[in-house]
Amino acid sequence: MNPEELKDRFLEILTPPRPSDWEAEENLAPVAALPESRQDLILRQVGAIWPVSNSLCYSYLACADKALSCLNEAQVSGWVATLLDIYEKEGLKAAQTFMADVESNYLCLLRGETGVRLADVAPRLLPYAKSILKSLESFEKAEEVSTDTASIYLPGKLAIFAGEAENFLLYKLIITCQLSLIRGGTCLASIDPAALPAGKLPTGTLSASITARLELEELWNLFPDPRLAEDIFTLAEGWRVSLDLAANFPGLWRDCHALREDLVKRRPPLSAMPEKSRVVEILSRYLISGRIPTGHDLDEERLHHVIDRFDQAAESAAESAAKLLALYELLNQIRGTYEPVEPVFYLGRLKPEQARRVRMRKRAGSRDKFIKALAAILPDSAGPDSGEKEESEPGKDRARVDSEEAVALLINRTAAEDKTSAATETEEDRKPGRHIILEGPEVELTAELKELSSEIRADLGQVPEEYISAAFGLAGKGAPPPAGADDGHGAGLAASVTYDEWDFRRRGFRKKWCVLNEKRVLPVKGTFVGHTLEKYRGLLIKLKKQFEMLRCTERLLKRQRDGDDIDLDAVIESISDLRAGRPESEKLFVRLSRDERDIAVLFLIDMSASTEGWVGDALKEALILMGEALEVLGDRFAIAGFSGMRRTRADFYHVKDFSEKYNEEIERRIAGIAPQEYTRMGPPVRHATKILAEAEARVKLLIVLSDGKPEDYDDYKGDYAIEDTRHALIEAKAAGVHPFCITIDQQAHDYLAHMYGEVNYIFLDRVSDLPIRMPAIYRNLTT
């Protein structure tokens, strides 16, 4: 097509904002000279790229011909989906780099010939890592392997080996090695000078002036060459890690044998290194493979002295520090300078300063959580003047809250004391939990409080007195606020959850695209509930009778081998078969079967701004009637609401969980349902599906009540929003959840059938019908 036709086609594809004519012509110049079939293939991808980034689309047009020349037509959409994933995770520059070399960056990966990306292996390896170390938070991309104890820093891509399996295994080895460093206390080690062997450091005698414990950097800086000291200590700890992996992860260590041999072959040649560096390099290779390399051109006797000292097992970082003193002294006898050698790839470099920063962050977090958890079980009047003192029973794990010292004594029981008590405890003592006596009644220490106490004792030796004093002070000011922040609409419950979103334009997911925040609707006191119950009093009496009859259903099962009565039809048919020479049937009875209901239903309520007024009131009235009716019926049910404001804040409001009983508190939460912002529907549907998937029930039903099509403030609108919601509903069906929509959108017919399927929705043209129709709809869905 000519340049003008090409420009018109390009502009027709684009969603607003569209570029000016001259801007379109300028960016289409690389495409204009191509054959029409080629132009068509390139332009077909623009509809998926332009809504994500205009700049990325222009970069794509600039290199599209060269990039797509490597791909067949069936591979193009997959390549574009990968391109968009990289752009959304790593930015424009990374996406441009990806487009520059299709063969290496896409096709080789597609064929499994070279490399794996951290983003692809993390979903498999992070659960593995957390099963070893629960406190690990994440994997992070970095040029150099290291850990700060909260995260493990890994290369964004490994392409050291030709096969995908080998590179995946290397990732696993790196992660397990870093976990061993964390578990072994290497990253946060501090060395007691008194524990080091008597003798001289290179900087002079270990004198009384060095009395405080040494952080690792302080230890290394005592040597004339701190980097040499660091490398020797890292290798000494690496040897300790190797022994740990061989003992506790023998399968992995064995599987990695050939891989480690290959890593040795890839290290720099010994011949180009100074003598000191050569010795450290030999130690590195010995650590990796367990063999001393040949061709090193070093004094054999001296080298064997070094290897023999290095080979000695160390039980702790302090013993590795002692090994450092001995090895440094041996290497100091070698003349010449030291040039740092390449770190052992899976060991990396130690970053103690970063680890200490994480420890301080975690320590502050544990302190705050502990204070709030302890304050929550202390009375407002807790303290020395709280009334008459009562002696705790001897042998019991209890304390009278008449002083901070009594609580501190209980909290700071060591693990050794717990074991001693366990050896002599009676049957009564074995009842779970420790107790504090609060003005007579006993309050059990929560599992959270016991866990936090253990965590703090492991870090600091005991829970500091100031933590307990702060909890007493907070208790005197009233109970702490509920977990999470209160934004005025609901109390936060937990950490955010990230969900993918389906992008129909690329025929794939936008990975970890939308952040969903869980909140609790705050209860509201008022007349709404009472007014609703009075308004529908007659209907409610009728509903309760109807739903009571549904508690179990009776069916007459015919043609059974045994039963309550004779099946005359079956008997006549059997006699006829016998006279005709055919074998007679043994199934000659009818049996009355009573089917117990096994249903879990989640009502998902649209809380967008458009529900304000009559719509919102009708939704709440319907929920109150359903709550009353379902209490009679006995079906398990939950209620939640949803709203959204851009992809970084999709809100999921818990009103009633499956584990909660329907009561006045739940009714007040229903009354507290209020319109919020927009209707980002896909992520809440996925979260509701997750909740239902965990519920134990034969039938799982998701009922969505909404007044309009899905739409958010950002680009979540139109076909994109409808297709993402539709895909979320397909995911629900695949998980064994049956979705159904009740809508009062007068324009709903054109998209609801596409989203839910022809028989999975119902349209109400009058808002006032909802409280009356909804129980009948539920009855039809579940019988």
mmCIF file of C-alpha atoms in Angstrom, residues 170 187 335 450 463 517 622-623 657 662 677 709 725 746:
data_model
loop_
_atom_site.group_PDB
_atom_site.id
_atom_site.type_symbol
_atom_site.label_atom_id
_atom_site.label_comp_id
_atom_site.label_asym_id
_atom_site.label_seq_id
_atom_site.Cartn_x
_atom_site.Cartn_y
_atom_site.Cartn_z
ATOM 1 C CA LEU A 170 22.567 -23.497 38.429
ATOM 2 C CA CYS A 187 25.920 -12.693 56.761
ATOM 3 C CA ARG A 335 56.003 -12.164 47.797
ATOM 4 C CA LYS A 450 4.682 -16.563 71.257
ATOM 5 C CA VAL A 463 12.708 -9.563 74.933
ATOM 6 C CA ASN A 517 -5.779 -4.864 48.627
ATOM 7 C CA ALA A 622 -31.154 -8.067 49.223
ATOM 8 C CA LEU A 623 -28.075 -9.163 51.205
ATOM 9 C CA ASP A 657 -16.149 -14.727 55.634
ATOM 10 C CA TYR A 662 -24.237 -14.377 60.498
ATOM 11 C CA GLU A 677 -14.718 4.331 42.956
ATOM 12 C CA LYS A 709 -19.998 -3.100 32.777
ATOM 13 C CA THR A 725 -13.447 -10.192 33.183
ATOM 14 C CA GLN A 746 -30.229 -1.459 31.248
#
